[in-house]
Coordinates of C-alpha atoms in Angstrom, one line a residue:
M266 CA -47.2 -9.0 -10.0
I267 CA -45.6 -7.2 -13.1
L268 CA -42.4 -7.6 -12.0
N269 CA -42.4 -11.5 -11.5
R270 CA -43.7 -11.0 -15.5
I271 CA -40.8 -8.9 -16.3
F272 CA -38.0 -11.3 -14.5
R273 CA -39.7 -14.4 -16.3
T274 CA -39.3 -13.0 -20.2
Y275 CA -36.6 -14.5 -21.8
T276 CA -36.0 -11.0 -23.1
F277 CA -34.7 -10.3 -19.2
R278 CA -33.1 -13.5 -18.6
F279 CA -30.7 -12.9 -21.7
T280 CA -30.0 -9.7 -21.0
V281 CA -29.1 -10.2 -17.6
L282 CA -26.5 -13.2 -18.9
Y283 CA -25.2 -11.1 -21.4
V284 CA -24.2 -8.4 -18.9
L285 CA -22.7 -10.8 -16.7
T286 CA -20.7 -12.6 -19.4
I287 CA -19.6 -9.1 -20.2
S288 CA -18.6 -8.1 -16.9
V289 CA -16.7 -11.6 -16.2
L290 CA -14.8 -11.3 -19.4
A291 CA -13.5 -7.5 -18.6
T292 CA -12.6 -8.8 -15.3
A293 CA -10.5 -11.7 -16.7
I294 CA -9.1 -9.4 -19.2
S295 CA -8.2 -7.0 -16.6
A296 CA -6.3 -9.4 -14.7
L297 CA -4.6 -10.4 -17.4
V298 CA -3.2 -7.0 -18.6
Y299 CA -2.8 -6.6 -15.2
L300 CA -0.1 -9.8 -14.2
F301 CA 1.5 -9.1 -17.4
M302 CA 2.4 -5.4 -16.5
A303 CA 3.2 -6.1 -13.0
R304 CA 5.6 -8.6 -14.3
D305 CA 7.2 -6.6 -16.9
Y306 CA 8.1 -3.8 -14.0
L307 CA 9.2 -5.8 -11.7
Y308 CA 11.7 -7.5 -14.9
E309 CA 12.7 -3.6 -15.5
V310 CA 13.4 -2.5 -11.4
D311 CA 15.0 -5.6 -12.0
R312 CA 17.1 -4.4 -14.6
H313 CA 17.6 -0.9 -13.1
I314 CA 19.3 -2.8 -9.9
L315 CA 21.3 -4.6 -12.4
L316 CA 22.6 -1.7 -14.2
E317 CA 23.6 -0.4 -10.7
L318 CA 25.4 -3.5 -9.7
D319 CA 27.5 -3.4 -12.4
S320 CA 28.0 0.5 -12.1
A321 CA 29.1 -0.1 -8.4
V322 CA 31.3 -3.2 -9.2
A323 CA 33.0 -1.2 -12.2
S324 CA 33.8 2.1 -9.7
Y325 CA 35.0 -0.5 -7.0
Q326 CA 37.5 -2.3 -9.3
Q327 CA 39.0 1.2 -11.0
A328 CA 39.2 2.9 -7.5
G329 CA 38.8 0.4 -4.7
T330 CA 36.8 1.1 -1.5
E331 CA 37.1 5.0 -2.1
G332 CA 35.9 4.8 -5.9
F333 CA 32.6 3.0 -4.7
D334 CA 32.2 5.3 -1.4
D335 CA 32.3 8.3 -4.4
F336 CA 29.9 5.8 -6.5
V337 CA 27.4 5.9 -3.3
L338 CA 27.9 9.3 -2.7
Q339 CA 27.2 10.5 -6.2
R340 CA 24.4 8.1 -6.5
T341 CA 22.8 9.2 -3.4
I342 CA 22.7 12.9 -4.7
Q343 CA 21.5 12.1 -7.8
N344 CA 18.2 10.1 -5.8
A345 CA 17.2 12.6 -3.5
E346 CA 14.4 9.6 -2.8
A347 CA 17.0 7.2 -2.0
R348 CA 15.6 4.7 -4.5
Y349 CA 18.5 2.7 -4.4
H350 CA 21.1 1.5 -1.5
F351 CA 24.0 0.2 -1.4
L352 CA 27.1 -1.8 1.0
L353 CA 30.4 -3.2 0.3
V354 CA 30.7 -5.9 3.0
D355 CA 33.6 -8.5 3.7
A356 CA 34.1 -11.8 4.3
E357 CA 33.1 -11.8 8.2
Q358 CA 29.8 -9.6 6.9
N359 CA 31.3 -6.4 8.6
I360 CA 30.3 -3.1 6.7
I361 CA 33.1 -1.2 4.7
E362 CA 31.0 1.3 2.9
G363 CA 27.8 1.8 2.0
N364 CA 24.5 3.5 3.3
L365 CA 22.5 0.5 4.9
A366 CA 22.3 0.6 8.2
A367 CA 23.6 -3.0 8.7
V368 CA 24.2 -6.1 6.7
P369 CA 20.7 -7.7 6.0
E370 CA 19.5 -11.1 6.2
I371 CA 19.3 -11.9 2.9
T372 CA 16.4 -14.6 1.4
R373 CA 17.3 -15.8 -1.9
Y374 CA 14.5 -16.0 -4.9
F375 CA 14.8 -17.2 -8.4
E376 CA 18.0 -17.1 -9.8
K377 CA 20.3 -14.0 -8.2
R378 CA 17.1 -11.9 -6.8
L379 CA 17.3 -11.4 -3.3
S380 CA 14.7 -9.6 -0.6
F381 CA 15.4 -8.7 2.6
V382 CA 13.7 -6.5 5.3
Q383 CA 16.0 -4.1 7.2
P384 CA 15.6 -1.5 9.4
L385 CA 16.6 2.4 8.1
L386 CA 17.0 5.3 10.4
N387 CA 14.9 8.0 9.6
W388 CA 15.0 12.0 11.0
H389 CA 12.2 11.2 13.0
K390 CA 12.2 7.7 13.7
D391 CA 13.1 4.1 13.1
H392 CA 11.2 2.0 10.3
T393 CA 11.4 -1.2 8.8
N394 CA 11.7 -1.6 4.9
T395 CA 11.7 -4.0 2.2
F396 CA 14.5 -4.2 -0.2
M397 CA 14.2 -6.3 -3.6
G398 CA 18.1 -6.1 -5.0
R399 CA 21.3 -8.3 -6.0
D400 CA 24.9 -8.7 -5.0
E401 CA 28.0 -9.8 -6.3
N402 CA 31.4 -11.0 -5.2
V403 CA 34.1 -8.5 -6.1
G404 CA 36.9 -10.7 -5.0
D405 CA 39.1 -11.1 -1.6
G406 CA 35.6 -12.1 -0.1
R407 CA 34.2 -9.0 -0.2
R408 CA 30.7 -8.3 -1.9
I409 CA 28.3 -5.3 -3.0
I410 CA 24.8 -5.8 -2.4
V411 CA 22.7 -3.3 -4.5
A412 CA 18.9 -2.9 -3.6
R413 CA 15.8 -0.9 -4.2
D414 CA 13.2 -0.1 -1.6
Y415 CA 10.1 -2.3 -2.4
S416 CA 7.4 0.2 -1.1
S417 CA 7.8 2.3 -4.6
V418 CA 7.5 -1.0 -6.6
N419 CA 4.4 -1.8 -4.5
E420 CA 3.1 1.7 -5.1
R421 CA 3.1 1.4 -8.8
I422 CA 1.9 -2.2 -9.1
A423 CA -1.2 -0.9 -6.9
L424 CA -1.7 2.4 -8.5
V425 CA -1.9 0.1 -12.0
A426 CA -4.4 -2.3 -10.3
R427 CA -6.5 0.5 -8.9
T428 CA -6.7 1.8 -12.6
L429 CA -7.7 -1.2 -13.9
I430 CA -10.4 -2.1 -11.3
Q431 CA -11.7 1.5 -12.0
S432 CA -11.8 0.6 -15.8
T433 CA -13.6 -2.4 -15.5
L434 CA -16.2 -1.1 -13.1

């Protein structure tokens, strides 16, 4: 009976309404922060892919196939976690050089961004990875593809989401 009186008071109702309003606002602000941070991070990843693509194209134009192969080897040694993958293909989609196992079937998004799923050969098992990247024609029907494994991008975005959800709670 005393609980019924408490629940009927305006003070209790206003307190509950206040707490719900603050919770909804905090959730909305966290969602906006997440969207902006995820968008900025994806643009940053795209910018890094473009820088790698420009470097790969420059190495190919300076020293041809051997220069591109040296560039791929150098980048693979620098990034032990193999964040970036490179591929040089001819007009018939045959692999000339690179560290991807096969020529991917590409889905294009937005302007020049591309996405594809590619099986990678691991030491222990075969598995597929999703990549985001860019490509550029370098003449004679050849093109260079630079891609980054999307799982590392997803991990960072998920980390931001978990942090914001925890802070909201």
